Amino acid sequence: GQQVKQSSPSLTVQEGGILILNCDYENDMFDYFAWYKKYPDNSPTLLISVRSNVDKREDGRFTVFLNKSGKHFSLHITASQPEDTAVYLCAAGAGATGGNNKLTFGQGTVLSVIP
Amino acid sequence: GPKVLQIPSHQIIDMGQMVTLNCDPVSNHLYFYWYKQILGQQMEFLVNFYNGKVMEKSKLFKDQFSVERPDGSYFTLKIQPTALEDSAVYFCASSLIRLGGGETLYFGSGTRLTVL
C-alpha cells in the first residue's frame, strides 16, 4: 500500500497567494520529512526538510509543519510566484530510527501559479 | 549545485532485449540509488548500493535487475531480459552519507525507458 500519500493531485493559486500542500504517512518509524520540487523533464530537488524532533521549519517563503501524532506534514508557500509552478513531492524516511537508507515518496501535487 | 547525470534521457528497446541505464553520480558521494516511476504513479524505491554491494532492495527489484559501479565509473542498472512492465522513468540518486542524518538525496533527470 501507499505509505506516503498526497491528497491533492493538483492545485492552482493566483500569484501572491498562500498555498498549503499536504502529505499523510503510515509508518511510525519515519523520522525525516522532506519536500522536493520537480520541473518537467528535470530532476527532483530538495526544497525543505525537517527531522522529527521539531514540528516546524521555515526557509524564506517555505515552511514545513510536522504533526507526528496525526502522521501528517505540510508545506506552506507564501507570496507564491509563477516560478513556483512545478510538481511537489513529499517524502519520508526512517534512517535514524528505522535503520533503512531510502526515502518513500508521495505521488506528487501539480502546482500552477497563475500570474 | 551538485549534479547527477543520467545517460541516455530516453531509450526504446524491444521486449526481451538487455538494457543498461547509466548514472554519473555526484563525484564524492558514496551511496547510490535507483527509483522507478511508472506514468501517473509515484516514484518508487528499487535499490540502494554502497561499497560495491546492494544494501537494500524492494520487491520491484526483480531477478532480471542488477546494479554495479565498476571502479568508480558509472553506476548502472541493467535489466536482462526486459519486459513490457519495465517501461517507466528510472531516476538515479546519490548521497554523501547515509540518509539517517537528514542527508539529502541528489537526483538525476531520469531515463525514460520504453519497452516495445
PDB file of C-alpha atoms in Angstrom:
ATOM      1  CA  GLY A   1       0.000   0.000   0.000  1.00  0.00           C
ATOM      2  CA  GLN A   2       0.948   3.625  -0.257  1.00  0.00           C
ATOM      3  CA  GLN A   3       2.969   4.609   2.776  1.00  0.00           C
ATOM      4  CA  VAL A   4       3.083   8.282   1.835  1.00  0.00           C
ATOM      5  CA  LYS A   5       0.029   9.941   0.311  1.00  0.00           C
ATOM      6  CA  GLN A   6      -0.596  13.365  -1.157  1.00  0.00           C
ATOM      7  CA  SER A   7      -4.308  14.096  -1.143  1.00  0.00           C
ATOM      8  CA  SER A   8      -4.355  16.718  -3.905  1.00  0.00           C
ATOM      9  CA  PRO A   9      -3.174  15.706  -7.377  1.00  0.00           C
ATOM     10  CA  SER A  10      -3.232  19.369  -8.414  1.00  0.00           C
ATOM     11  CA  LEU A  11      -3.621  22.902  -7.052  1.00  0.00           C
ATOM     12  CA  THR A  12      -3.991  26.284  -8.702  1.00  0.00           C
ATOM     13  CA  VAL A  13      -3.323  29.592  -6.970  1.00  0.00           C
ATOM     14  CA  GLN A  14      -3.152  33.216  -8.011  1.00  0.00           C
ATOM     15  CA  GLU A  15       0.269  34.871  -7.900  1.00  0.00           C
ATOM     16  CA  GLY A  16       0.904  36.341  -4.455  1.00  0.00           C
ATOM     17  CA  GLY A  17      -1.399  33.887  -2.728  1.00  0.00           C
ATOM     18  CA  ILE A  18      -0.696  31.447   0.072  1.00  0.00           C
ATOM     19  CA  LEU A  19      -0.986  27.737  -0.500  1.00  0.00           C
ATOM     20  CA  ILE A  20      -0.732  24.576   1.543  1.00  0.00           C
ATOM     21  CA  LEU A  21       0.363  21.177   0.257  1.00  0.00           C
ATOM     22  CA  ASN A  22      -0.463  18.171   2.416  1.00  0.00           C
ATOM     23  CA  CYS A  23       1.099  14.783   2.970  1.00  0.00           C
ATOM     24  CA  ASP A  24      -0.033  11.863   5.141  1.00  0.00           C
ATOM     25  CA  TYR A  25       2.069   8.894   6.106  1.00  0.00           C
ATOM     26  CA  GLU A  26       1.568   5.493   7.719  1.00  0.00           C
ATOM     27  CA  ASN A  27       4.921   4.354   9.058  1.00  0.00           C
ATOM     28  CA  ASP A  28       5.523   5.283  12.730  1.00  0.00           C
ATOM     29  CA  MET A  29       9.244   4.816  12.176  1.00  0.00           C
ATOM     30  CA  PHE A  30       9.565   7.762   9.795  1.00  0.00           C
ATOM     31  CA  ASP A  31      11.783  10.424  11.373  1.00  0.00           C
ATOM     32  CA  TYR A  32      12.725  12.589   8.416  1.00  0.00           C
ATOM     33  CA  PHE A  33      10.264  14.507   6.261  1.00  0.00           C
ATOM     34  CA  ALA A  34      11.013  16.420   3.093  1.00  0.00           C
ATOM     35  CA  TRP A  35       9.508  18.285   0.182  1.00  0.00           C
ATOM     36  CA  TYR A  36      11.075  18.019  -3.253  1.00  0.00           C
ATOM     37  CA  LYS A  37      10.304  20.219  -6.241  1.00  0.00           C
ATOM     38  CA  LYS A  38      10.370  18.962  -9.806  1.00  0.00           C
ATOM     39  CA  TYR A  39      10.129  20.790 -13.120  1.00  0.00           C
ATOM     40  CA  PRO A  40       9.130  18.778 -16.235  1.00  0.00           C
ATOM     41  CA  ASP A  41      11.962  16.621 -17.606  1.00  0.00           C
ATOM     42  CA  ASN A  42      14.149  17.722 -14.755  1.00  0.00           C
ATOM     43  CA  SER A  43      15.436  16.192 -11.537  1.00  0.00           C
ATOM     44  CA  PRO A  44      13.571  16.299  -8.210  1.00  0.00           C
ATOM     45  CA  THR A  45      15.386  18.789  -5.996  1.00  0.00           C
ATOM     46  CA  LEU A  46      15.179  19.127  -2.228  1.00  0.00           C
ATOM     47  CA  LEU A  47      13.212  22.203  -1.216  1.00  0.00           C
ATOM     48  CA  ILE A  48      12.991  21.874   2.560  1.00  0.00           C
ATOM     49  CA  SER A  49      13.169  19.135   5.161  1.00  0.00           C
ATOM     50  CA  VAL A  50      12.611  18.570   8.864  1.00  0.00           C
ATOM     51  CA  ARG A  51      13.635  15.976  11.420  1.00  0.00           C
ATOM     52  CA  SER A  52      11.071  14.504  13.784  1.00  0.00           C
ATOM     53  CA  ASN A  53      12.460  16.331  16.815  1.00  0.00           C
ATOM     54  CA  VAL A  54      10.951  19.615  15.604  1.00  0.00           C
ATOM     55  CA  ASP A  55       7.434  20.419  14.412  1.00  0.00           C
ATOM     56  CA  LYS A  56       8.201  23.364  12.160  1.00  0.00           C
ATOM     57  CA  ARG A  57      10.966  24.653   9.939  1.00  0.00           C
ATOM     58  CA  GLU A  58      10.948  27.857   7.946  1.00  0.00           C
ATOM     59  CA  ASP A  59      13.128  28.831   4.996  1.00  0.00           C
ATOM     60  CA  GLY A  60      12.128  32.076   3.338  1.00  0.00           C
ATOM     61  CA  ARG A  61       8.694  31.692   1.756  1.00  0.00           C
ATOM     62  CA  PHE A  62       8.589  27.969   2.554  1.00  0.00           C
ATOM     63  CA  THR A  63       7.572  26.416   5.886  1.00  0.00           C
ATOM     64  CA  VAL A  64       7.119  22.753   6.688  1.00  0.00           C
ATOM     65  CA  PHE A  65       4.860  21.776   9.589  1.00  0.00           C
ATOM     66  CA  LEU A  66       5.033  18.317  11.127  1.00  0.00           C
ATOM     67  CA  ASN A  67       2.210  16.715  13.113  1.00  0.00           C
ATOM     68  CA  LYS A  68       3.598  13.404  14.322  1.00  0.00           C
ATOM     69  CA  SER A  69       0.548  12.301  16.270  1.00  0.00           C
ATOM     70  CA  GLY A  70      -1.578  12.860  13.170  1.00  0.00           C
ATOM     71  CA  LYS A  71       1.048  11.359  10.842  1.00  0.00           C
ATOM     72  CA  HIS A  72       0.803  14.411   8.673  1.00  0.00           C
ATOM     73  CA  PHE A  73       3.130  17.088   7.345  1.00  0.00           C
ATOM     74  CA  SER A  74       2.519  20.068   5.141  1.00  0.00           C
ATOM     75  CA  LEU A  75       4.307  22.657   3.042  1.00  0.00           C
ATOM     76  CA  HIS A  76       3.167  26.260   3.235  1.00  0.00           C
ATOM     77  CA  ILE A  77       4.220  28.615   0.479  1.00  0.00           C
ATOM     78  CA  THR A  78       3.609  32.340   0.892  1.00  0.00           C
ATOM     79  CA  ALA A  79       3.736  35.065  -1.743  1.00  0.00           C
ATOM     80  CA  SER A  80       3.527  32.457  -4.490  1.00  0.00           C
ATOM     81  CA  GLN A  81       5.272  33.232  -7.774  1.00  0.00           C
ATOM     82  CA  PRO A  82       4.878  31.857 -11.316  1.00  0.00           C
ATOM     83  CA  GLU A  83       8.247  30.131 -10.969  1.00  0.00           C
ATOM     84  CA  ASP A  84       6.751  28.065  -8.122  1.00  0.00           C
ATOM     85  CA  THR A  85       4.774  26.231 -10.826  1.00  0.00           C
ATOM     86  CA  ALA A  86       6.098  22.662 -10.610  1.00  0.00           C
ATOM     87  CA  VAL A  87       5.366  19.230  -9.181  1.00  0.00           C
ATOM     88  CA  TYR A  88       5.862  18.993  -5.412  1.00  0.00           C
ATOM     89  CA  LEU A  89       6.769  15.616  -3.963  1.00  0.00           C
ATOM     90  CA  CYS A  90       6.623  14.837  -0.278  1.00  0.00           C
ATOM     91  CA  ALA A  91       8.991  12.197   1.047  1.00  0.00           C
ATOM     92  CA  ALA A  92       9.717  10.476   4.326  1.00  0.00           C
ATOM     93  CA  GLY A  93      12.483   8.289   5.649  1.00  0.00           C
ATOM     94  CA  ALA A  94      13.296   6.199   8.693  1.00  0.00           C
ATOM     95  CA  GLY A  95      17.073   6.309   8.532  1.00  0.00           C
ATOM     96  CA  ALA A  96      17.911   7.334  12.076  1.00  0.00           C
ATOM     97  CA  THR A  97      15.380   5.173  13.900  1.00  0.00           C
ATOM     98  CA  GLY A  98      14.393   2.533  11.382  1.00  0.00           C
ATOM     99  CA  GLY A  99      17.840   1.758  10.126  1.00  0.00           C
ATOM    100  CA  ASN A 100      16.973   1.792   6.462  1.00  0.00           C
ATOM    101  CA  ASN A 101      18.525   4.078   3.905  1.00  0.00           C
ATOM    102  CA  LYS A 102      15.846   5.258   1.496  1.00  0.00           C
ATOM    103  CA  LEU A 103      13.111   7.833   1.056  1.00  0.00           C
ATOM    104  CA  THR A 104       9.487   6.946   0.329  1.00  0.00           C
ATOM    105  CA  PHE A 105       7.739   9.414  -1.947  1.00  0.00           C
ATOM    106  CA  GLY A 106       4.170  10.583  -2.411  1.00  0.00           C
ATOM    107  CA  GLN A 107       2.529  10.762  -5.814  1.00  0.00           C
ATOM    108  CA  GLY A 108       3.095  14.472  -6.198  1.00  0.00           C
ATOM    109  CA  THR A 109       0.938  17.585  -6.406  1.00  0.00           C
ATOM    110  CA  VAL A 110       0.998  19.625  -9.601  1.00  0.00           C
ATOM    111  CA  LEU A 111       1.016  23.284  -8.593  1.00  0.00           C
ATOM    112  CA  SER A 112       0.106  26.033 -11.018  1.00  0.00           C
ATOM    113  CA  VAL A 113       0.630  29.679 -10.054  1.00  0.00           C
ATOM    114  CA  ILE A 114      -1.310  31.992 -12.322  1.00  0.00           C
ATOM    115  CA  PRO A 115       0.206  35.442 -12.959  1.00  0.00           C
TER     116      PRO A 115
ATOM    117  CA  GLY B   1      24.809  22.687  -7.021  1.00  0.00           C
ATOM    118  CA  PRO B   2      25.882  19.047  -7.187  1.00  0.00           C
ATOM    119  CA  LYS B   3      24.675  17.254 -10.311  1.00  0.00           C
ATOM    120  CA  VAL B   4      23.743  13.674 -11.059  1.00  0.00           C
ATOM    121  CA  LEU B   5      23.818  12.913 -14.774  1.00  0.00           C
ATOM    122  CA  GLN B   6      21.805  10.186 -16.436  1.00  0.00           C
ATOM    123  CA  ILE B   7      22.561   8.871 -19.901  1.00  0.00           C
ATOM    124  CA  PRO B   8      20.580   8.500 -22.113  1.00  0.00           C
ATOM    125  CA  SER B   9      17.484  10.575 -21.342  1.00  0.00           C
ATOM    126  CA  HIS B  10      15.317   8.302 -23.499  1.00  0.00           C
ATOM    127  CA  GLN B  11      15.742   4.710 -24.595  1.00  0.00           C
ATOM    128  CA  ILE B  12      13.470   2.495 -26.673  1.00  0.00           C
ATOM    129  CA  ILE B  13      14.099  -1.242 -26.894  1.00  0.00           C
ATOM    130  CA  ASP B  14      12.305  -4.405 -27.858  1.00  0.00           C
ATOM    131  CA  MET B  15      10.955  -6.708 -25.181  1.00  0.00           C
ATOM    132  CA  GLY B  16      13.447  -9.418 -24.271  1.00  0.00           C
ATOM    133  CA  GLN B  17      16.492  -7.325 -25.045  1.00  0.00           C
ATOM    134  CA  MET B  18      19.010  -6.211 -22.454  1.00  0.00           C
ATOM    135  CA  VAL B  19      19.294  -2.558 -21.456  1.00  0.00           C
ATOM    136  CA  THR B  20      21.811  -0.707 -19.299  1.00  0.00           C
ATOM    137  CA  LEU B  21      20.920   2.642 -17.762  1.00  0.00           C
ATOM    138  CA  ASN B  22      23.880   4.796 -16.834  1.00  0.00           C
ATOM    139  CA  CYS B  23      24.253   7.231 -13.983  1.00  0.00           C
ATOM    140  CA  ASP B  24      27.138   9.553 -13.188  1.00  0.00           C
ATOM    141  CA  PRO B  25      26.616  10.382  -9.505  1.00  0.00           C
ATOM    142  CA  VAL B  26      27.968  13.381  -7.590  1.00  0.00           C
ATOM    143  CA  SER B  27      31.717  12.879  -7.529  1.00  0.00           C
ATOM    144  CA  ASN B  28      32.399  12.390  -3.801  1.00  0.00           C
ATOM    145  CA  HIS B  29      29.166  10.591  -2.969  1.00  0.00           C
ATOM    146  CA  LEU B  30      29.263   7.098  -1.534  1.00  0.00           C
ATOM    147  CA  TYR B  31      25.641   5.899  -1.586  1.00  0.00           C
ATOM    148  CA  PHE B  32      23.703   5.290  -4.777  1.00  0.00           C
ATOM    149  CA  TYR B  33      20.048   4.631  -5.505  1.00  0.00           C
ATOM    150  CA  TRP B  34      17.633   3.768  -8.286  1.00  0.00           C
ATOM    151  CA  TYR B  35      13.948   4.711  -8.289  1.00  0.00           C
ATOM    152  CA  LYS B  36      11.267   3.729 -10.801  1.00  0.00           C
ATOM    153  CA  GLN B  37       8.277   5.869 -11.786  1.00  0.00           C
ATOM    154  CA  ILE B  38       5.536   4.404 -13.954  1.00  0.00           C
ATOM    155  CA  LEU B  39       3.469   7.055 -15.749  1.00  0.00           C
ATOM    156  CA  GLY B  40       0.889   8.562 -13.393  1.00  0.00           C
ATOM    157  CA  GLN B  41       2.266   6.832 -10.318  1.00  0.00           C
ATOM    158  CA  GLN B  42       4.686   7.752  -7.568  1.00  0.00           C
ATOM    159  CA  MET B  43       8.424   7.356  -7.688  1.00  0.00           C
ATOM    160  CA  GLU B  44       9.234   4.016  -6.011  1.00  0.00           C
ATOM    161  CA  PHE B  45      12.473   2.823  -4.454  1.00  0.00           C
ATOM    162  CA  LEU B  46      14.225  -0.001  -6.276  1.00  0.00           C
ATOM    163  CA  VAL B  47      17.638  -0.423  -4.689  1.00  0.00           C
ATOM    164  CA  ASN B  48      20.484   1.260  -2.853  1.00  0.00           C
ATOM    165  CA  PHE B  49      24.177   0.471  -3.169  1.00  0.00           C
ATOM    166  CA  TYR B  50      27.246   1.155  -1.075  1.00  0.00           C
ATOM    167  CA  ASN B  51      30.838  -0.037  -1.110  1.00  0.00           C
ATOM    168  CA  GLY B  52      30.255  -2.289  -4.088  1.00  0.00           C
ATOM    169  CA  LYS B  53      27.214  -4.031  -2.630  1.00  0.00           C
ATOM    170  CA  VAL B  54      23.437  -3.847  -2.690  1.00  0.00           C
ATOM    171  CA  MET B  55      22.305  -2.770   0.783  1.00  0.00           C
ATOM    172  CA  GLU B  56      18.546  -2.860   0.340  1.00  0.00           C
ATOM    173  CA  LYS B  57      16.171  -3.692  -2.487  1.00  0.00           C
ATOM    174  CA  SER B  58      12.412  -3.556  -2.880  1.00  0.00           C
ATOM    175  CA  LYS B  59      10.082  -6.164  -4.307  1.00  0.00           C
ATOM    176  CA  LEU B  60      10.175  -4.173  -7.573  1.00  0.00           C
ATOM    177  CA  PHE B  61      13.851  -5.105  -7.957  1.00  0.00           C
ATOM    178  CA  LYS B  62      13.237  -8.301  -9.895  1.00  0.00           C
ATOM    179  CA  ASP B  63      15.785 -11.041 -10.545  1.00  0.00           C
ATOM    180  CA  GLN B  64      16.250  -9.596 -14.031  1.00  0.00           C
ATOM    181  CA  PHE B  65      17.676  -6.399 -12.499  1.00  0.00           C
ATOM    182  CA  SER B  66      21.264  -5.873 -11.447  1.00  0.00           C
ATOM    183  CA  VAL B  67      23.355  -2.893 -10.384  1.00  0.00           C
ATOM    184  CA  GLU B  68      27.062  -2.211 -10.280  1.00  0.00           C
ATOM    185  CA  ARG B  69      29.622   0.557 -10.189  1.00  0.00           C
ATOM    186  CA  PRO B  70      32.866  -0.869 -11.518  1.00  0.00           C
ATOM    187  CA  ASP B  71      35.949   1.080 -10.382  1.00  0.00           C
ATOM    188  CA  GLY B  72      34.143   4.290  -9.550  1.00  0.00           C
ATOM    189  CA  SER B  73      32.760   4.762 -13.032  1.00  0.00           C
ATOM    190  CA  TYR B  74      29.072   4.919 -13.904  1.00  0.00           C
ATOM    191  CA  PHE B  75      26.545   3.443 -11.516  1.00  0.00           C
ATOM    192  CA  THR B  76      24.474   1.219 -13.777  1.00  0.00           C
ATOM    193  CA  LEU B  77      21.118  -0.506 -13.728  1.00  0.00           C
ATOM    194  CA  LYS B  78      20.920  -3.478 -16.061  1.00  0.00           C
ATOM    195  CA  ILE B  79      17.694  -5.197 -16.999  1.00  0.00           C
ATOM    196  CA  GLN B  80      18.058  -8.558 -18.735  1.00  0.00           C
ATOM    197  CA  PRO B  81      15.703  -9.539 -20.243  1.00  0.00           C
ATOM    198  CA  THR B  82      13.334  -6.584 -20.398  1.00  0.00           C
ATOM    199  CA  ALA B  83       9.553  -6.931 -20.086  1.00  0.00           C
ATOM    200  CA  LEU B  84       6.729  -4.599 -21.094  1.00  0.00           C
ATOM    201  CA  GLU B  85       6.118  -3.647 -17.455  1.00  0.00           C
ATOM    202  CA  ASP B  86       9.664  -2.291 -17.221  1.00  0.00           C
ATOM    203  CA  SER B  87       8.557   0.759 -19.221  1.00  0.00           C
ATOM    204  CA  ALA B  88       8.971   3.688 -16.824  1.00  0.00           C
ATOM    205  CA  VAL B  89      11.209   6.613 -15.946  1.00  0.00           C
ATOM    206  CA  TYR B  90      14.193   5.468 -13.916  1.00  0.00           C
ATOM    207  CA  PHE B  91      15.760   8.024 -11.578  1.00  0.00           C
ATOM    208  CA  CYS B  92      19.250   7.663 -10.203  1.00  0.00           C
ATOM    209  CA  ALA B  93      20.238   9.393  -6.964  1.00  0.00           C
ATOM    210  CA  SER B  94      23.280   9.675  -4.746  1.00  0.00           C
ATOM    211  CA  SER B  95      24.116  10.859  -1.249  1.00  0.00           C
ATOM    212  CA  LEU B  96      27.342  11.574   0.568  1.00  0.00           C
ATOM    213  CA  ILE B  97      26.383   9.706   3.726  1.00  0.00           C
ATOM    214  CA  ARG B  98      23.505   7.533   4.900  1.00  0.00           C
ATOM    215  CA  LEU B  99      20.135   9.241   4.945  1.00  0.00           C
ATOM    216  CA  GLY B 100      19.630   8.798   8.680  1.00  0.00           C
ATOM    217  CA  GLY B 101      21.323  12.059   9.458  1.00  0.00           C
ATOM    218  CA  GLY B 102      18.948  14.043   7.295  1.00  0.00           C
ATOM    219  CA  GLU B 103      21.347  13.938   4.396  1.00  0.00           C
ATOM    220  CA  THR B 104      19.637  14.817   1.149  1.00  0.00           C
ATOM    221  CA  LEU B 105      19.275  12.758  -1.982  1.00  0.00           C
ATOM    222  CA  TYR B 106      20.540  14.307  -5.210  1.00  0.00           C
ATOM    223  CA  PHE B 107      18.632  13.072  -8.240  1.00  0.00           C
ATOM    224  CA  GLY B 108      19.296  12.868 -11.940  1.00  0.00           C
ATOM    225  CA  SER B 109      16.698  13.922 -14.503  1.00  0.00           C
ATOM    226  CA  GLY B 110      15.720  10.360 -15.242  1.00  0.00           C
ATOM    227  CA  THR B 111      15.918   7.960 -18.183  1.00  0.00           C
ATOM    228  CA  ARG B 112      12.608   7.266 -19.880  1.00  0.00           C
ATOM    229  CA  LEU B 113      12.652   3.587 -20.886  1.00  0.00           C
ATOM    230  CA  THR B 114      10.100   2.323 -23.376  1.00  0.00           C
ATOM    231  CA  VAL B 115       9.884  -1.432 -23.931  1.00  0.00           C
ATOM    232  CA  LEU B 116       8.003  -2.382 -27.081  1.00  0.00           C
TER     233      LEU B 116
END
